[in-house]
Coordinates of C-alpha atoms and ligand atoms in Angstrom, one line a residue:
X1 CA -35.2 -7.4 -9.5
X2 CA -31.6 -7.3 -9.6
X3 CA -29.5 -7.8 -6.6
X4 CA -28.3 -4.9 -5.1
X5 CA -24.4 -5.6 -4.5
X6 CA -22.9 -5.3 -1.0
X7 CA -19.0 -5.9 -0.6
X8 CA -17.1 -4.9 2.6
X9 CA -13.7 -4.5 3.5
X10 CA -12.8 -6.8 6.5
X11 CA -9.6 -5.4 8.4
X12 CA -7.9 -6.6 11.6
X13 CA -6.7 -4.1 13.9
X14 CA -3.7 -5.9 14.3
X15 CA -1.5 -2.9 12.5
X16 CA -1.1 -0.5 10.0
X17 CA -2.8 -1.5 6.8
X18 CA -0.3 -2.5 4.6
X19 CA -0.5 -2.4 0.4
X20 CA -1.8 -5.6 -0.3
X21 CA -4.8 -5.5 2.1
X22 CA -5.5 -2.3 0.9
X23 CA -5.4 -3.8 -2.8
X24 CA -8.7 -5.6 -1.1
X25 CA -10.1 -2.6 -0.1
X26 CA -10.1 -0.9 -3.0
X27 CA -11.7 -4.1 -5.6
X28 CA -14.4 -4.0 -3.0
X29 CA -14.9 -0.3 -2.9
X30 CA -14.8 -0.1 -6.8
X31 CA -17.0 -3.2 -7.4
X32 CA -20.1 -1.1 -5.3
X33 CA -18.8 1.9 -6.8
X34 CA -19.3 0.4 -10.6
X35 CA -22.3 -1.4 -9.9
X36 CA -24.5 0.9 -7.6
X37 CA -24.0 -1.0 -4.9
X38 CA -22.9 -0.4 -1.1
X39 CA -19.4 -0.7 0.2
X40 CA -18.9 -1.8 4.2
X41 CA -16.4 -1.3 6.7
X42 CA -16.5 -3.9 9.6
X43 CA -13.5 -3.8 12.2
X44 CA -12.4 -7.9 12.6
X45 CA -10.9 -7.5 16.0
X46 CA -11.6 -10.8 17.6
X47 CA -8.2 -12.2 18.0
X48 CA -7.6 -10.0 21.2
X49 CA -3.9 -11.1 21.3
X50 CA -2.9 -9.6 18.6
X51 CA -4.8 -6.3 18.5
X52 CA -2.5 -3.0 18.0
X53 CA -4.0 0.0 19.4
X54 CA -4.4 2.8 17.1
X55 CA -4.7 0.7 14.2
X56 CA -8.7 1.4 13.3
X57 CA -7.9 4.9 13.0
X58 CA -4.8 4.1 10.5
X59 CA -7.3 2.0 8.7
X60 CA -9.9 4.9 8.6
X61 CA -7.2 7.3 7.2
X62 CA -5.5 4.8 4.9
X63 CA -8.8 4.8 3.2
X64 CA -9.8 8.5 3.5
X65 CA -6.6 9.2 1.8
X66 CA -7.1 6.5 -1.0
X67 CA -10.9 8.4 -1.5
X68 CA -12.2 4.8 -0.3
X69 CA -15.7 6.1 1.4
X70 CA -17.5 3.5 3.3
X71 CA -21.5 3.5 3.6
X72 CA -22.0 1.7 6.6
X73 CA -19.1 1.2 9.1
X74 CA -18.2 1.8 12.7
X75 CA -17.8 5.7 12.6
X76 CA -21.2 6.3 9.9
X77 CA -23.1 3.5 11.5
X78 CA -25.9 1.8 8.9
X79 CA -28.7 -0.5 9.4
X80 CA -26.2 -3.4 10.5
X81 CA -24.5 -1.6 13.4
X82 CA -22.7 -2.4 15.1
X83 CA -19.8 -3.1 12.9
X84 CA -17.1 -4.1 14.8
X85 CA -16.9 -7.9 15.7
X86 CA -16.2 -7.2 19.7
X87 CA -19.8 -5.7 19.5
X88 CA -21.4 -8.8 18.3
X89 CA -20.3 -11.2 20.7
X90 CA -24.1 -12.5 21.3
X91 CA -25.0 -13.3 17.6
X92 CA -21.5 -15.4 17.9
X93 CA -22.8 -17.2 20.5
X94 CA -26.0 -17.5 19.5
X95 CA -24.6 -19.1 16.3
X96 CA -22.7 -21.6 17.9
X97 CA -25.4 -22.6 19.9
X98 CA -27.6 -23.0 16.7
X99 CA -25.0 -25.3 15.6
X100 CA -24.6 -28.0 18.2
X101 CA -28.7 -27.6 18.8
X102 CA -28.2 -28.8 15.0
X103 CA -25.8 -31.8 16.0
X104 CA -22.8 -29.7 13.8
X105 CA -20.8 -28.1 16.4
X106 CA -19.6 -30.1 19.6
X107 CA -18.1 -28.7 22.6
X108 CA -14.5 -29.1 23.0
X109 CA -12.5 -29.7 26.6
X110 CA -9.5 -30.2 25.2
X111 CA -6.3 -28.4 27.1
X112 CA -3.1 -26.7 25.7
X113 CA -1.4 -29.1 26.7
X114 CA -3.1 -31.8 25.2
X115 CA -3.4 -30.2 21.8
X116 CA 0.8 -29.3 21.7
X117 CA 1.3 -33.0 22.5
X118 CA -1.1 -34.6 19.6
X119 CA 0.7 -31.9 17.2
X120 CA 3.8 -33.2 18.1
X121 CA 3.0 -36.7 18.3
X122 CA 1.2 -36.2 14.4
X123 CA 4.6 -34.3 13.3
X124 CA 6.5 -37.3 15.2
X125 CA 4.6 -39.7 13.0
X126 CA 4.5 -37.7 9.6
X127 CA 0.9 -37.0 9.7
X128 CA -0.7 -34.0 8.6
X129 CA -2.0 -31.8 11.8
X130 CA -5.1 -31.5 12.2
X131 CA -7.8 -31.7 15.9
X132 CA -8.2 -36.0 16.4
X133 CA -12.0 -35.4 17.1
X134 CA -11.2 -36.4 20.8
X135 CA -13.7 -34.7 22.0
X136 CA -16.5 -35.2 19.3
X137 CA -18.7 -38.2 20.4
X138 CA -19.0 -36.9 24.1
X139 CA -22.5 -36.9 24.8
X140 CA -24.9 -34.0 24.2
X141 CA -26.1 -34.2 28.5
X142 CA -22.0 -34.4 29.6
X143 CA -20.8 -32.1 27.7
X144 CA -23.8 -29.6 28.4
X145 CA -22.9 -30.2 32.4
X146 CA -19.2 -30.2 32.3
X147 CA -19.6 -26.4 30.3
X148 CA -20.8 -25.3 33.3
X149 CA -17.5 -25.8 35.3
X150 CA -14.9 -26.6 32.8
X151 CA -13.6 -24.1 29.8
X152 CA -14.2 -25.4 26.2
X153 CA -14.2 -24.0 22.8
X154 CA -16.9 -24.8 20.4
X155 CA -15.9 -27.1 17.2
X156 CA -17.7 -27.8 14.1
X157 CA -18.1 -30.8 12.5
X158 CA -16.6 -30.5 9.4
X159 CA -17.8 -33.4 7.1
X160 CA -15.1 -35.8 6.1
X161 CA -16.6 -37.5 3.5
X162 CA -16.7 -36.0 -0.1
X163 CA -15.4 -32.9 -1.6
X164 CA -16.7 -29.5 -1.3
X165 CA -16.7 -27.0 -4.0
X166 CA -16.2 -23.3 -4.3
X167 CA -17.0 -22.0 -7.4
X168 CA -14.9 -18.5 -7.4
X169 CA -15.7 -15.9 -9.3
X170 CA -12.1 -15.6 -10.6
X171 CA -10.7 -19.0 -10.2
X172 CA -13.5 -20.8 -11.7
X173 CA -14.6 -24.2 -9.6
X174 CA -12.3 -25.3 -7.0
X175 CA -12.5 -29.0 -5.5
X176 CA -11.5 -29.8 -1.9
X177 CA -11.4 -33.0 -0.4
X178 CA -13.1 -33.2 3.1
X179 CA -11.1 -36.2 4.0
X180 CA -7.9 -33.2 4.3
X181 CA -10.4 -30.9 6.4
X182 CA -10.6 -30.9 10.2
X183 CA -13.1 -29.9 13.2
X184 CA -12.0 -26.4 13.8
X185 CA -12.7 -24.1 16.4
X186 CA -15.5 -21.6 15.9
X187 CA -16.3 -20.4 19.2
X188 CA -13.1 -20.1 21.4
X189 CA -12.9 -20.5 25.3
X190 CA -12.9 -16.7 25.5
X191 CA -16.3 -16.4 24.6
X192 CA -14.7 -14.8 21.0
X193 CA -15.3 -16.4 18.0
X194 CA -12.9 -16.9 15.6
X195 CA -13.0 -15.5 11.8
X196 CA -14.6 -18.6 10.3
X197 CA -17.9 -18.1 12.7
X198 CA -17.9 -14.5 12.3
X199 CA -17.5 -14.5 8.7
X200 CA -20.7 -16.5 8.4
X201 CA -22.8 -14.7 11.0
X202 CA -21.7 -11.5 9.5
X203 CA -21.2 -11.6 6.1
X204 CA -25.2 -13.0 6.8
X205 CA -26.2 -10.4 8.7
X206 CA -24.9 -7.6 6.6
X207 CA -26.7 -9.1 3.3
X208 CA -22.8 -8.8 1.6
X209 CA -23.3 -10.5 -2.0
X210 CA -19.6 -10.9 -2.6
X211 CA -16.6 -12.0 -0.4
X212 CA -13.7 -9.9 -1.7
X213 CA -10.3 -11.3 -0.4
X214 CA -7.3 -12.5 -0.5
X215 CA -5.9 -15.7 -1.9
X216 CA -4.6 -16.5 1.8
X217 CA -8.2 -17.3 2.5
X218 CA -8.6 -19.6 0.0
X219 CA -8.3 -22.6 2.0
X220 CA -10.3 -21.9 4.2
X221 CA -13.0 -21.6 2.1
X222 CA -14.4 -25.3 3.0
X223 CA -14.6 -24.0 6.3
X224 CA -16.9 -21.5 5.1
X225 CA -19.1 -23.1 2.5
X226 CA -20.0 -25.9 5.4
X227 CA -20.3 -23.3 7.7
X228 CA -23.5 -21.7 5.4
X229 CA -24.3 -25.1 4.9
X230 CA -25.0 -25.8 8.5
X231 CA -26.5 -23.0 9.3
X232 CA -29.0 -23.4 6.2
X233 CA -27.7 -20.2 5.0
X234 CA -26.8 -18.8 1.5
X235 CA -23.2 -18.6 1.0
X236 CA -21.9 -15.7 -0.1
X237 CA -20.3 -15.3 -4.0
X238 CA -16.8 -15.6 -3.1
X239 CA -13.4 -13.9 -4.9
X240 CA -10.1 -14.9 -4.2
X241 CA -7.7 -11.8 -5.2
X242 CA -4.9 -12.8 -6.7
X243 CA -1.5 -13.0 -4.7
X244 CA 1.1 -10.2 -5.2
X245 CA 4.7 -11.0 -5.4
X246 CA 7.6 -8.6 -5.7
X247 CA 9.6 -8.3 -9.0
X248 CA 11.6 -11.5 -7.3
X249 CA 8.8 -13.3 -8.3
X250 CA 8.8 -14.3 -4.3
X251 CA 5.9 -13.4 -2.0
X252 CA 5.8 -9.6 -1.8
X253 CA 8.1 -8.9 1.7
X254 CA 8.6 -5.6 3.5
X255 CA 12.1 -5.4 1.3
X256 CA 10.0 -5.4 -2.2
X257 CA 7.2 -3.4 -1.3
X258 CA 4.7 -4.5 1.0
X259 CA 5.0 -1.8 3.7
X260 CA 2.3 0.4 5.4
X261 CA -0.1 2.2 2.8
X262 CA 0.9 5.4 4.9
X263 CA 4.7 5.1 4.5
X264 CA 3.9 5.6 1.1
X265 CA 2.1 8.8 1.6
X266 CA 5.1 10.1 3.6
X267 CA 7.4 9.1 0.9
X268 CA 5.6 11.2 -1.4
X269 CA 3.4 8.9 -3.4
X270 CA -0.3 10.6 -4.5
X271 CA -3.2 9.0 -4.1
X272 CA -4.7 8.6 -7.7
X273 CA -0.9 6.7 -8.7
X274 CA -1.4 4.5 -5.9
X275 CA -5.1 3.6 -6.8
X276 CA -4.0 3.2 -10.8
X277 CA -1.1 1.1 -9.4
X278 CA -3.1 -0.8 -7.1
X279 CA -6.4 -1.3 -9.3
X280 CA -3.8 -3.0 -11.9
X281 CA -2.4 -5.9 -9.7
X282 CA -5.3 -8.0 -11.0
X283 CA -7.3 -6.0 -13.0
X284 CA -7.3 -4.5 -16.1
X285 CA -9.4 -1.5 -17.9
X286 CA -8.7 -3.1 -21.5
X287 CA -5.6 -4.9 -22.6
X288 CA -3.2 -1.7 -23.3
X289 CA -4.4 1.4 -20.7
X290 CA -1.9 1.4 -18.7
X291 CA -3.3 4.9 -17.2
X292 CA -6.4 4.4 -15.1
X293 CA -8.0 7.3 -12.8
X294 CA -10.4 6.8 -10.0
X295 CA -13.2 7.6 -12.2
X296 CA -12.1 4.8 -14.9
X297 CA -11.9 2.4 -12.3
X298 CA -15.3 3.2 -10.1
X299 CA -17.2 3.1 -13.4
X300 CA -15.7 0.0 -15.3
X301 CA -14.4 -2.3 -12.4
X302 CA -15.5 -5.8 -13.1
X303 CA -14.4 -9.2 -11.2
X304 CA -14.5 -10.7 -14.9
X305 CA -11.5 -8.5 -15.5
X306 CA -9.6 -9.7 -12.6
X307 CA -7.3 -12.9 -13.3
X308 CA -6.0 -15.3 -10.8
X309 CA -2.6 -15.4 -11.6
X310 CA -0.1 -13.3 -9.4
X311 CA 0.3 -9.7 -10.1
X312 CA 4.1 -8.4 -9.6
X313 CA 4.3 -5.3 -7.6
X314 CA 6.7 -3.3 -9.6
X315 CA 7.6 0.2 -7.5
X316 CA 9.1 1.6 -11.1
X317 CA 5.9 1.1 -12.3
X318 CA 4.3 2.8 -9.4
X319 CA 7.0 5.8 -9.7
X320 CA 6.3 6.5 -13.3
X321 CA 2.9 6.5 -12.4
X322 CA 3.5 9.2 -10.2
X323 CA 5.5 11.2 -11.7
X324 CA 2.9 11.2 -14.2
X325 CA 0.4 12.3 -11.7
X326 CA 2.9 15.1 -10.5
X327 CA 2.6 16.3 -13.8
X328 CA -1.0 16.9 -14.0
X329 CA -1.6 18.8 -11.4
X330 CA -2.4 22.3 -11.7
X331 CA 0.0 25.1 -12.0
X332 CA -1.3 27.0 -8.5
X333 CA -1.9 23.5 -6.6
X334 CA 1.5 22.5 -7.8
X335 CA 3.2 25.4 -6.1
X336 CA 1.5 24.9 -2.8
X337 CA 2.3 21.1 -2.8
X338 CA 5.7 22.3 -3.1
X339 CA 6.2 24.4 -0.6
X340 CA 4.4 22.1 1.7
X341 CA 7.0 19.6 0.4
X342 CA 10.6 21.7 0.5
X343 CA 9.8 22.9 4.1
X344 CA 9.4 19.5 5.2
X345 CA 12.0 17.5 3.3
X346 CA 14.4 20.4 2.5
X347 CA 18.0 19.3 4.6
X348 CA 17.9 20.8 8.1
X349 CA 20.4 23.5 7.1
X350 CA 18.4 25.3 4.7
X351 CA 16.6 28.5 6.8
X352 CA 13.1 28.3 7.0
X353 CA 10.8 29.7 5.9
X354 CA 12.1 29.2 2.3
X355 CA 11.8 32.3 -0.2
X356 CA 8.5 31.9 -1.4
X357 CA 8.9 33.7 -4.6
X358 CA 12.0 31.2 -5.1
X359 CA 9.1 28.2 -4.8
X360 CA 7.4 29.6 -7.1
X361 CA 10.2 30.1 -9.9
X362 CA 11.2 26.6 -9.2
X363 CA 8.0 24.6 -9.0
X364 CA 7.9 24.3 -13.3
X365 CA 11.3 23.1 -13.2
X366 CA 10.3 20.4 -10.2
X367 CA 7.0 19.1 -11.8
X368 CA 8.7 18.2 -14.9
X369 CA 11.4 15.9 -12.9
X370 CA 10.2 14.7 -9.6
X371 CA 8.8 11.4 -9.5
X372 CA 8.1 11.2 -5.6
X373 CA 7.6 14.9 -3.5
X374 CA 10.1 13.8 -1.4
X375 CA 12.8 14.7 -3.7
X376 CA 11.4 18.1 -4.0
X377 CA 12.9 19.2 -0.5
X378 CA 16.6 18.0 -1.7
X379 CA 16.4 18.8 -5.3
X380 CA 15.6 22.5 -4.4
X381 CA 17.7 23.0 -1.1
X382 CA 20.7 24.7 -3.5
X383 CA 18.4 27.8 -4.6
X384 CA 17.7 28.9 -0.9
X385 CA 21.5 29.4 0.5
X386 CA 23.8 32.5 -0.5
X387 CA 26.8 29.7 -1.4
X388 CA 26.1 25.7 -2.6
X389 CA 25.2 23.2 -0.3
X390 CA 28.6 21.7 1.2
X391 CA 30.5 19.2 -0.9
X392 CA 33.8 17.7 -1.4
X393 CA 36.1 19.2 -3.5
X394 CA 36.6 16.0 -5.5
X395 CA 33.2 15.8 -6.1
X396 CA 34.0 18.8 -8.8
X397 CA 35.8 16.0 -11.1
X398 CA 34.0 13.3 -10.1
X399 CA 32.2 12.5 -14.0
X400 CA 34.5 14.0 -15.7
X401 CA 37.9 11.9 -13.8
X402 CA 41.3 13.5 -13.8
X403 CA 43.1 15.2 -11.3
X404 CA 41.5 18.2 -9.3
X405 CA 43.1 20.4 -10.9
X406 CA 41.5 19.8 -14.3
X407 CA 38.4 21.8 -13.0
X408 CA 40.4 25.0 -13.1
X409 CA 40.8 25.7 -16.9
X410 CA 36.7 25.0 -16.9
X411 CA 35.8 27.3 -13.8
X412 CA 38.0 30.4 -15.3
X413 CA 36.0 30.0 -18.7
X414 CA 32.6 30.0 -17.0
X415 CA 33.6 32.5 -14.8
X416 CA 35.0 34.6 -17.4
X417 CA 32.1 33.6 -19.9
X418 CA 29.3 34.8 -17.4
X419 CA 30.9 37.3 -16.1
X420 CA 31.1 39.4 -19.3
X421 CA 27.1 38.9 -19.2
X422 CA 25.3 42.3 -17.7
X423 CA 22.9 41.6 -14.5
X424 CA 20.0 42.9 -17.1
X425 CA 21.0 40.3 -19.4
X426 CA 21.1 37.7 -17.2
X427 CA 18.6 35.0 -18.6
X428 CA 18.8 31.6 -19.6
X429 CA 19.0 32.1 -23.0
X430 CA 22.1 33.8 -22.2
X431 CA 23.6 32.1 -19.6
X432 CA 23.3 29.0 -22.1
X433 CA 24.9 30.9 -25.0
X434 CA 28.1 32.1 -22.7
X435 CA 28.3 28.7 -21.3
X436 CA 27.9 26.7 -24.7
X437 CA 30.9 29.1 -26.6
X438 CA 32.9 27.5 -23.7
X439 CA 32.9 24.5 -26.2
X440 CA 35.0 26.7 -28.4
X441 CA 37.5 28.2 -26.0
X442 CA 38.0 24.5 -23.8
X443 CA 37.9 22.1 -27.0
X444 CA 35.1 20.3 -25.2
X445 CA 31.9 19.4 -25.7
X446 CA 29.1 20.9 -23.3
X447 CA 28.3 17.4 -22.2
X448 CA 32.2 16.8 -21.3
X449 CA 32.5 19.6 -18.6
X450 CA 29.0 20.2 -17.4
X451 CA 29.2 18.5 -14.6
X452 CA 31.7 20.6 -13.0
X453 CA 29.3 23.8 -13.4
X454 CA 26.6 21.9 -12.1
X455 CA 28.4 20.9 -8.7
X456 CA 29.7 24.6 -8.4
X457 CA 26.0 25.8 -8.6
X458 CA 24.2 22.7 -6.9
X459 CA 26.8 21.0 -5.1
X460 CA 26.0 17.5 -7.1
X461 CA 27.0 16.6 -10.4
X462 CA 23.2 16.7 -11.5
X463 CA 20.2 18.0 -10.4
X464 CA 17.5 21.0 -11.5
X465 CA 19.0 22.7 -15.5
X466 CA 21.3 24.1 -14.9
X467 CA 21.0 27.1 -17.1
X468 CA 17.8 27.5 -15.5
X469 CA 19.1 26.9 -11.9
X470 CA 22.0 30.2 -12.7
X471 CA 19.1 32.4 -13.6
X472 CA 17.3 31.6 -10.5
X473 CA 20.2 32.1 -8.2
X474 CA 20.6 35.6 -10.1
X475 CA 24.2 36.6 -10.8
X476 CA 26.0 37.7 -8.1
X477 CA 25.0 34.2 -6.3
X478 CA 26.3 32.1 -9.6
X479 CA 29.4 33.8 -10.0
X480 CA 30.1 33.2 -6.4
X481 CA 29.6 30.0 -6.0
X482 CA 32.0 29.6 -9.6
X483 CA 34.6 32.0 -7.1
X484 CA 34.1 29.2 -3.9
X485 CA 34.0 26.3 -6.3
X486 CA 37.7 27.6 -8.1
X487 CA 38.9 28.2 -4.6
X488 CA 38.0 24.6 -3.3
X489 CA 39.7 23.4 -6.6
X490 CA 43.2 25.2 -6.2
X491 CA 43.4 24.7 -2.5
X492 CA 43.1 20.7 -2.6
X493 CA 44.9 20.3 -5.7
Ligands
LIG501 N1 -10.1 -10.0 8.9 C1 -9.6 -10.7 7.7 C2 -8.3 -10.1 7.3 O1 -7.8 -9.2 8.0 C3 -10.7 -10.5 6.6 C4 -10.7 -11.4 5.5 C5 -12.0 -11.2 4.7 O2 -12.0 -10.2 4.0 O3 -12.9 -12.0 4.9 O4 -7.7 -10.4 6.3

């Protein structure tokens, strides 16, 4: 029989889920997804000092709103509850135990104190840190009566002799020298154990096949495989995601990308573009489809596909993606995301509620230019006021150069081009015709003195069409915002 593959996501509450992590999330969710297998959430909140409170519920809607279901997990339960590490303490314990009964774990008395001065004495000296085993040949009987009284973490052994080797399923075989390793902490004086023990115990307990996770873990993987080892357990396939960098080529930072998966849900990223940007730092469908939907991913993911060198997080990839996305979606869902979108990101100054009818006339024009709903609010702002939102005077020459006053000639020939049309007759077809045999009466070309209309109407030198934009606004509103934009012209020249 086959083995049935479990993967889990592993998050500490220790903040909002950022981009990367979630990167993790989303491999492990799409390997069980593509291979009939099961998907866990476990909560890893056993370093208490640095937990953030709120953060398993930004982790629960992170995924929700990715489409990332979980089958087991803290809130569905499963047959490995529970599944946050707080609620496991004993099987920690119990662990650690097993591991100095087994002469592989020691207990460790060692102060603060005494564990900043051998750091600094080993930086002091130009050795490479690492715990000096003070506390490893105390015998089993002294040790077991000065735990009773004293505080102590629990240490493993790690053996220094020999390599240990990971074989990863994307790197390939990975050598580590065990003379580099050190004893490290499994069990800490708190009673909590740290992520190397509670990997083990429940990566164990929760029959996961494969360890999805980031390169950062990578060298800690020693740790892990003589963990199993000691234990007499079967390790775990492990995969080391690759690392993502920003276009710098420098580790992704806050200022290239790697914020809060939710930030980009307010900035008005969807869903299915972040999944087809995410699933392709590392993966790939094929070598050329660039365009990959949830469904391509949960049926074709493969680690195979996944290569270990860095993916570059490139956010005018992820904002062509979503524009693209924009662009698909239905003609009646595309009007309600608008609305939803102008009322919140529309400039305080625009009266609410917006014209509905207006949304509607406007949401074609939007879907074909937005890349991110958050421009939808200002883009559209100029179609809900009786005059253009405010703007410098100046800003009426600002492409084409030239003093203010070279607006005039181009304002009187709109306004006396549209003027002439009749309010039946007022389409864009029409408006484009009247403004186009401008070219004849200025000696311009369109493209030379557009600009100037398209502040008058918009109050910025580009934005929505603008033929379209006049027919929306309806006559009266387009030839007074020409009137307003002629007056600002001749009163600051
Ligand atoms: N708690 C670890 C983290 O937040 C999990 C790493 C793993 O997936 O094993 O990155």
């Amino acid at each position: 029989m086959s083995e049935i593959v479990r993967t889990r996501y592993a998050p500490s509450p220790t903040g909002d889920p950022h981009v990367g992590n979630i990167r993790t999330a989303l491999f492990a969710w799409a390997l069980a997804r593509a291979t009939g297998g099961k998907f866990l959430l476990r909560i890893e909140d056993t370093d208490r000092n640095r937990l953030v409170p709120g953060s398993v519920d930004t982790i629960f809607e992170s995924l929700r709103w990715l489409g990332i279901e979980w089958d087991e997990g803290p809130d569905v339960g499963g047959p490995h509850a529970p599944y946050v590490q707080s609620e496991r303490l004993p099987l920690y314990r119990q662990a650690a135990d097993d591991l100095i009964a087994r002469g592989r774990a020691y207990r460790c008395f060692c102060t603060a104190e005494r564990l900043d001065q051998m750091r600094a004495a080993q930086a002091a000296a130009k050795q490479p840190p690492g715990y000096d085993g003070h506390c490893r040949e105390i015998p089993h009987a002294v040790s077991a009566e000065r735990a009773a009284s004293e505080p102590h973490t629990i240490r493993f052994k790690m053996r220094r002799e020999g390599v240990t080797v990971l074989d990863d399923l994307i790197r390939g075989r990975v050598t580590f020298e065990n003379a580099l390793q050190d004893d490290f902490v499994a069990l800490k004086s708190d009673g909590y154990p740290t992520y190397h023990l509670a990997l083990i115990v429940d990566d164990t307990a929760m029959q996961i096949t494969h360890a999805i996770r980031g390169e950062e873990w990578i060298s800690s993987a020693p740790k892990h495989l003589q963990l199993y080892e000691a234990l007499g357990l079967e390790p775990t396939k492990f995969a080391h995601l690759p690392l993502i960098m920003g276009p710098d080529h420098k580790k992704l930072s806050k200022r290239t990308g790697d914020t809060a998966l939710l930030d980009y849900r307010k900035n008005g990223y969807l869903p299915e573009a972040m999944i087809n940007f995410l699933a392709l730092l590392g993966w790939s469908l094929d070598a050329t489809t660039s365009i990959v939907s949830v469904d391509d991913l949960t049926r074709s993911f493969s680690l195979e596909r996944v290569v270990p060198n860095p993916a570059v997080f490139d956010i005018d990839r992820l904002n062509f993606l979503n524009g693209h996305y924009i662009r698909q979606i239905a003609p009646h869902a595309w009007v309600s995301t608008v609305t939803r979108w102008a009322e919140r990101t529309a400039p305080d100054d625009v009266a609410r509620p917006l014209d509905p009818a207006m949304l509607a006339k406007a949401a074609p024009l939007l879907q074909e230019r937005v890349a991110r709903l958050d421009e939808i609010g200002p883009q559209a702002a100029f179609l809900f006021g009786y005059e253009a939102p405010e703007y410098e005077p100046t800003a009426l020459v600002e492409k084409i150069g030239g003093p203010l006053n070279g607006a005039l000639p181009i304002l009187d020939a709109a306004l006396a081009a549209l003027d002439a049309l009749p309010g039946e007759g007022w389409t864009k077809d029409a408006i484009e015709a009247a403004i186009r045999g401008m070219e004849a009466t200025l000696g311009q070309k369109l493209r030379k003195f557009v600009s100037v209309l398209y502040v008058a109407a918009e109050g910025k030198p580009t934005g929505l069409p603008l033929f379209d934009s006049l027919e929306l606004l309806g006559r009266e509103r387009s030839l007074q915002r020409l009137r307003t934009a002629r007056a600002k012209a001749e009163h600051a020249a």
